[in-house]
Amino acid sequence: MSGAAAAGTQSLRAPPSLAPLPPTAPLVFITGASSGIGQALAGRYRRAGFRLALAARRTDEVSAWARSQGIPADDVGVYAADVTRPEDIMAAGARCIATQGLPDVVVANAGISVGMDTAFAEDIAVMARTFATNNTGMAATFQPFVAPMARRGSGTLVGIGSVAGIRGLPGHGAYCASKAAVIAYCESLRGELRPAGVRVVTLCPGYIDTPLTRENRYGMPFLMQPEDFADQAYRAIDRGVRFRVIPWPMGVVAGVLRLLPRALFDRLLVGRARKHRQGPPAG
């Protein structure tokens, strides 16, 4: 057999199965796990020895990814849920507890980024959908786990914010406002749950190479691959940091932006390309 043919045969083989984890291994629950940051975090946590509870609308894609990684079926639970429907994601959390146990870490990662223009009446629905996903969906993700974690006296809730939550950007009103709300919400929750021993971590990614960012029409400094973000995020969560911008150079930029006087910030935005709006639905 030629070398090329042998390589082709090798590429068709199933990936080697990973050794199964004991049922006492720690458990992580992640939303938005079908692609991007969520999928990268799932891979990072599995490498760290965590069992996985993965929630997404596209469950077939999640299951296919888990098989492609050689993850034993007993080590991963896949839950169909739409975070814009609070009853969906809360039910998924309850099923996770019933079938896999109470997670050690819950990552509310599911989110959308859609441009809007307040001059268009139909874009008010865009803002509503953004908040339903990025904010109400996050609270509904955490809800089933808050009281059980508090009773146990341990656990970590992770909210995925964004550098876009630091200052408002043109065309990004819905997304920036929603991520600013994530930062404030997680800060509030941290104060509520700290006495019970439950940690709340806020992570604010910069630009990550995901389906959410590939349509952007402007420069994206310090662009990261999802796997690199996941590695840094895992370490930050494990250390129990309260708030972290990833990557660190974007954190420096975010700190400067936070301190800029409004007049100077407004001048810096002159001529900046705006996030393009989604436009009216087809049909």
Short mmCIF file of C-alpha atoms in Angstrom, two decimals:
data_model
loop_
_atom_site.label_atom_id
_atom_site.label_comp_id
_atom_site.label_asym_id
_atom_site.label_seq_id
_atom_site.Cartn_x
_atom_site.Cartn_y
_atom_site.Cartn_z
CA MET A 1 0.00 0.00 0.00
CA SER A 2 1.37 3.42 -0.90
CA GLY A 3 2.10 6.00 1.78
CA ALA A 4 -0.75 8.21 0.52
CA ALA A 5 -3.21 5.31 0.59
CA ALA A 6 -2.10 4.35 4.09
CA ALA A 7 -2.57 7.92 5.26
CA GLY A 8 -6.03 8.00 3.72
CA THR A 9 -6.96 4.76 5.47
CA GLN A 10 -5.67 6.12 8.75
CA SER A 11 -7.78 9.28 8.39
CA LEU A 12 -10.95 7.19 8.05
CA ARG A 13 -10.40 5.29 11.26
CA ALA A 14 -12.40 6.17 14.33
CA PRO A 15 -10.46 8.23 16.89
CA PRO A 16 -9.05 6.29 19.84
CA SER A 17 -11.52 6.15 22.70
CA LEU A 18 -10.54 7.97 25.85
CA ALA A 19 -10.44 6.07 29.10
CA PRO A 20 -13.79 6.38 30.89
CA LEU A 21 -13.91 8.58 33.94
CA PRO A 22 -15.19 7.40 37.33
CA PRO A 23 -18.70 8.58 38.26
CA THR A 24 -17.09 10.62 41.04
CA ALA A 25 -15.15 12.75 38.54
CA PRO A 26 -16.08 16.45 38.60
CA LEU A 27 -18.87 17.63 36.29
CA VAL A 28 -19.17 20.77 34.17
CA PHE A 29 -22.41 22.04 32.56
CA ILE A 30 -21.91 24.23 29.46
CA THR A 31 -24.47 25.97 27.27
CA GLY A 32 -23.89 26.88 23.64
CA ALA A 33 -21.74 23.77 23.34
CA SER A 34 -22.27 23.02 19.64
CA SER A 35 -19.50 25.31 18.36
CA GLY A 36 -17.02 28.07 19.14
CA ILE A 37 -16.16 28.89 22.73
CA GLY A 38 -18.60 26.38 24.20
CA GLN A 39 -17.18 23.46 22.25
CA ALA A 40 -13.59 24.52 23.00
CA LEU A 41 -14.39 24.75 26.72
CA ALA A 42 -15.95 21.28 26.62
CA GLY A 43 -12.75 19.88 25.13
CA ARG A 44 -10.57 21.65 27.69
CA TYR A 45 -12.61 20.45 30.63
CA ARG A 46 -12.61 16.87 29.34
CA ARG A 47 -8.82 16.97 29.11
CA ALA A 48 -8.80 18.16 32.72
CA GLY A 49 -10.74 15.06 33.78
CA PHE A 50 -14.27 16.48 33.96
CA ARG A 51 -17.43 14.69 32.94
CA LEU A 52 -19.46 16.82 30.53
CA ALA A 53 -23.05 18.05 30.52
CA LEU A 54 -23.56 19.93 27.26
CA ALA A 55 -26.66 21.94 26.38
CA ALA A 56 -27.44 23.24 22.91
CA ARG A 57 -30.15 23.53 20.30
CA ARG A 58 -28.12 21.50 17.80
CA THR A 59 -27.69 18.34 19.83
CA ASP A 60 -26.74 16.22 16.82
CA GLU A 61 -23.66 18.38 16.32
CA VAL A 62 -22.72 18.11 20.00
CA SER A 63 -23.07 14.32 19.96
CA ALA A 64 -21.06 14.06 16.73
CA TRP A 65 -18.30 16.20 18.23
CA ALA A 66 -18.15 14.05 21.38
CA ARG A 67 -17.83 10.89 19.26
CA SER A 68 -15.13 12.52 17.13
CA GLN A 69 -13.14 13.18 20.30
CA GLY A 70 -13.45 9.58 21.45
CA ILE A 71 -15.32 10.60 24.62
CA PRO A 72 -17.09 7.59 26.19
CA ALA A 73 -20.88 7.90 26.12
CA ASP A 74 -21.09 7.57 29.91
CA ASP A 75 -18.86 10.64 30.33
CA VAL A 76 -21.07 13.10 28.46
CA GLY A 77 -24.71 14.10 28.72
CA VAL A 78 -26.26 16.07 25.87
CA TYR A 79 -29.34 18.19 26.60
CA ALA A 80 -31.58 19.83 24.01
CA ALA A 81 -32.38 23.36 25.12
CA ASP A 82 -33.07 26.80 23.70
CA VAL A 83 -31.88 29.41 26.19
CA THR A 84 -34.39 31.94 24.84
CA ARG A 85 -37.05 29.69 26.41
CA PRO A 86 -36.33 29.80 30.16
CA GLU A 87 -38.40 26.68 30.80
CA ASP A 88 -36.23 24.79 28.28
CA ILE A 89 -32.87 25.52 29.84
CA MET A 90 -34.14 25.20 33.42
CA ALA A 91 -35.55 21.77 32.57
CA ALA A 92 -32.21 20.81 31.01
CA GLY A 93 -30.45 21.79 34.23
CA ALA A 94 -32.89 19.74 36.28
CA ARG A 95 -32.33 16.71 34.01
CA CYS A 96 -28.58 17.13 34.41
CA ILE A 97 -28.87 17.04 38.19
CA ALA A 98 -31.17 14.01 38.05
CA THR A 99 -29.03 11.99 35.64
CA GLN A 100 -25.43 13.11 36.19
CA GLY A 101 -25.50 14.88 39.54
CA LEU A 102 -24.94 18.45 40.65
CA PRO A 103 -22.19 20.09 38.56
CA ASP A 104 -19.07 21.55 40.07
CA VAL A 105 -18.94 24.24 37.36
CA VAL A 106 -21.72 25.79 35.28
CA VAL A 107 -20.74 27.91 32.26
CA ALA A 108 -23.47 30.13 30.78
CA ASN A 109 -21.87 30.58 27.39
CA ALA A 110 -24.77 30.66 24.91
CA GLY A 111 -25.08 34.05 23.28
CA ILE A 112 -25.74 35.94 20.07
CA SER A 113 -24.22 39.04 18.51
CA VAL A 114 -26.42 40.87 16.00
CA GLY A 115 -26.09 44.44 14.82
CA MET A 116 -29.03 46.79 15.23
CA ASP A 117 -30.14 50.27 14.23
CA THR A 118 -32.73 51.93 16.43
CA ALA A 119 -33.99 53.88 13.40
CA PHE A 120 -35.54 50.63 12.12
CA ALA A 121 -38.67 49.52 13.98
CA GLU A 122 -37.96 45.85 13.29
CA ASP A 123 -34.62 46.08 15.10
CA ILE A 124 -36.37 46.51 18.43
CA ALA A 125 -37.13 42.81 18.13
CA VAL A 126 -33.40 42.22 17.60
CA MET A 127 -32.67 43.87 20.94
CA ALA A 128 -35.37 41.81 22.65
CA ARG A 129 -33.98 38.58 21.20
CA THR A 130 -30.44 39.54 22.21
CA PHE A 131 -31.47 40.15 25.81
CA ALA A 132 -33.57 36.97 25.86
CA THR A 133 -30.50 34.96 24.86
CA ASN A 134 -27.63 36.75 26.56
CA ASN A 135 -29.30 37.81 29.81
CA THR A 136 -32.54 36.04 30.65
CA GLY A 137 -31.01 32.88 29.18
CA MET A 138 -28.01 33.21 31.50
CA ALA A 139 -30.14 33.66 34.60
CA ALA A 140 -32.31 30.69 33.57
CA THR A 141 -29.15 28.61 33.03
CA PHE A 142 -27.94 29.30 36.56
CA GLN A 143 -31.34 28.99 38.25
CA PRO A 144 -31.56 25.18 38.74
CA PHE A 145 -28.09 25.06 40.28
CA VAL A 146 -28.06 28.04 42.64
CA ALA A 147 -29.98 26.59 45.60
CA PRO A 148 -28.40 23.09 45.42
CA MET A 149 -24.90 24.57 45.20
CA ALA A 150 -25.62 26.87 48.15
CA ARG A 151 -26.85 23.89 50.19
CA ARG A 152 -23.70 21.96 49.27
CA GLY A 153 -21.55 24.97 50.08
CA SER A 154 -19.52 24.84 46.87
CA GLY A 155 -19.69 25.33 43.12
CA THR A 156 -18.75 27.84 40.45
CA LEU A 157 -21.06 29.76 38.13
CA VAL A 158 -19.37 31.30 35.10
CA GLY A 159 -20.93 34.07 33.03
CA ILE A 160 -19.44 34.76 29.61
CA GLY A 161 -19.51 38.51 29.07
CA SER A 162 -17.50 40.48 26.52
CA VAL A 163 -15.11 43.38 26.21
CA ALA A 164 -18.02 44.94 24.30
CA GLY A 165 -19.73 45.33 27.65
CA ILE A 166 -17.14 47.90 28.76
CA ARG A 167 -18.15 50.71 26.38
CA GLY A 168 -20.82 51.10 23.70
CA LEU A 169 -19.85 50.64 20.05
CA PRO A 170 -21.67 51.87 16.90
CA GLY A 171 -24.23 49.40 15.57
CA HIS A 172 -23.64 47.19 18.57
CA GLY A 173 -26.22 48.69 20.92
CA ALA A 174 -28.04 45.45 21.68
CA TYR A 175 -24.91 43.36 22.17
CA CYS A 176 -22.95 45.96 24.16
CA ALA A 177 -25.93 46.64 26.42
CA SER A 178 -26.55 42.93 26.98
CA LYS A 179 -22.93 42.23 27.87
CA ALA A 180 -22.77 45.24 30.19
CA ALA A 181 -25.81 43.71 31.87
CA VAL A 182 -24.01 40.34 32.12
CA ILE A 183 -21.14 42.01 33.96
CA ALA A 184 -23.47 43.77 36.41
CA TYR A 185 -25.68 40.69 36.88
CA CYS A 186 -22.74 38.41 37.68
CA GLU A 187 -21.36 40.99 40.11
CA SER A 188 -24.71 41.07 41.88
CA LEU A 189 -24.90 37.28 41.96
CA ARG A 190 -21.37 37.05 43.32
CA GLY A 191 -22.32 39.19 46.30
CA GLU A 192 -25.42 37.09 46.92
CA LEU A 193 -23.71 33.69 46.77
CA ARG A 194 -20.30 34.30 48.28
CA PRO A 195 -21.54 33.74 51.87
CA ALA A 196 -22.79 30.30 50.77
CA GLY A 197 -19.42 29.29 49.34
CA VAL A 198 -20.50 29.51 45.69
CA ARG A 199 -18.13 31.37 43.39
CA VAL A 200 -19.24 33.53 40.47
CA VAL A 201 -16.71 34.20 37.71
CA THR A 202 -17.15 36.76 34.93
CA LEU A 203 -15.09 36.18 31.81
CA CYS A 204 -14.96 38.83 29.08
CA PRO A 205 -13.48 37.57 25.82
CA GLY A 206 -11.99 39.93 23.32
CA TYR A 207 -12.23 38.90 19.68
CA ILE A 208 -12.46 35.12 19.30
CA ASP A 209 -12.49 33.39 15.92
CA THR A 210 -16.03 32.01 16.02
CA PRO A 211 -19.13 32.17 13.81
CA LEU A 212 -20.18 35.24 15.84
CA THR A 213 -17.14 37.29 14.77
CA ARG A 214 -16.45 36.08 11.22
CA GLU A 215 -19.01 38.45 9.75
CA ASN A 216 -17.53 41.55 11.38
CA ARG A 217 -16.50 44.25 8.90
CA TYR A 218 -13.85 45.89 11.05
CA GLY A 219 -10.44 45.08 12.45
CA MET A 220 -10.30 42.68 15.39
CA PRO A 221 -7.08 43.18 17.37
CA PHE A 222 -5.66 40.29 19.41
CA LEU A 223 -7.93 37.78 17.63
CA MET A 224 -7.74 34.41 19.43
CA GLN A 225 -8.57 30.86 18.47
CA PRO A 226 -11.32 29.31 20.64
CA GLU A 227 -8.94 26.66 21.99
CA ASP A 228 -6.49 29.30 23.22
CA PHE A 229 -9.31 31.17 24.90
CA ALA A 230 -10.60 27.97 26.50
CA ASP A 231 -7.18 27.17 27.95
CA GLN A 232 -6.89 30.59 29.60
CA ALA A 233 -10.52 30.53 30.69
CA TYR A 234 -10.11 27.13 32.35
CA ARG A 235 -7.16 28.38 34.38
CA ALA A 236 -9.00 31.55 35.42
CA ILE A 237 -12.09 29.60 36.49
CA ASP A 238 -9.99 27.04 38.37
CA ARG A 239 -8.32 29.87 40.30
CA GLY A 240 -11.68 31.40 41.12
CA VAL A 241 -10.95 34.83 39.70
CA ARG A 242 -13.83 37.25 40.01
CA PHE A 243 -13.39 39.02 36.68
CA ARG A 244 -11.02 38.46 33.79
CA VAL A 245 -10.62 39.86 30.28
CA ILE A 246 -9.04 37.38 27.87
CA PRO A 247 -6.51 37.86 26.31
CA TRP A 248 -4.61 40.08 28.71
CA PRO A 249 -3.63 42.72 26.08
CA MET A 250 -7.33 43.25 25.45
CA GLY A 251 -7.72 43.63 29.19
CA VAL A 252 -5.26 46.53 29.09
CA VAL A 253 -7.23 48.10 26.24
CA ALA A 254 -10.48 47.58 28.16
CA GLY A 255 -9.01 49.26 31.22
CA VAL A 256 -7.96 52.28 29.19
CA LEU A 257 -11.36 52.48 27.46
CA ARG A 258 -13.12 52.34 30.81
CA LEU A 259 -11.18 55.39 32.03
CA LEU A 260 -11.41 57.51 28.87
CA PRO A 261 -13.49 60.68 29.23
CA ARG A 262 -16.68 60.42 27.18
CA ALA A 263 -15.72 63.28 24.88
CA LEU A 264 -12.42 61.62 23.97
CA PHE A 265 -14.07 58.22 23.54
CA ASP A 266 -16.65 59.75 21.19
CA ARG A 267 -13.89 61.27 19.05
CA LEU A 268 -12.14 57.89 18.80
CA LEU A 269 -15.31 56.36 17.37
CA VAL A 270 -15.53 58.82 14.48
CA GLY A 271 -15.20 56.91 11.22
CA ARG A 272 -15.25 53.48 12.89
CA ALA A 273 -17.14 50.86 10.86
CA ARG A 274 -20.33 49.86 12.63
CA LYS A 275 -21.63 46.38 13.25
CA HIS A 276 -23.90 45.57 10.30
CA ARG A 277 -27.53 45.01 11.11
CA GLN A 278 -29.26 41.76 10.38
CA GLY A 279 -32.02 43.40 8.37
CA PRO A 280 -35.66 42.34 8.11
CA PRO A 281 -36.43 38.62 8.05
CA ALA A 282 -36.83 37.03 4.64
CA GLY A 283 -40.35 36.53 3.30
#
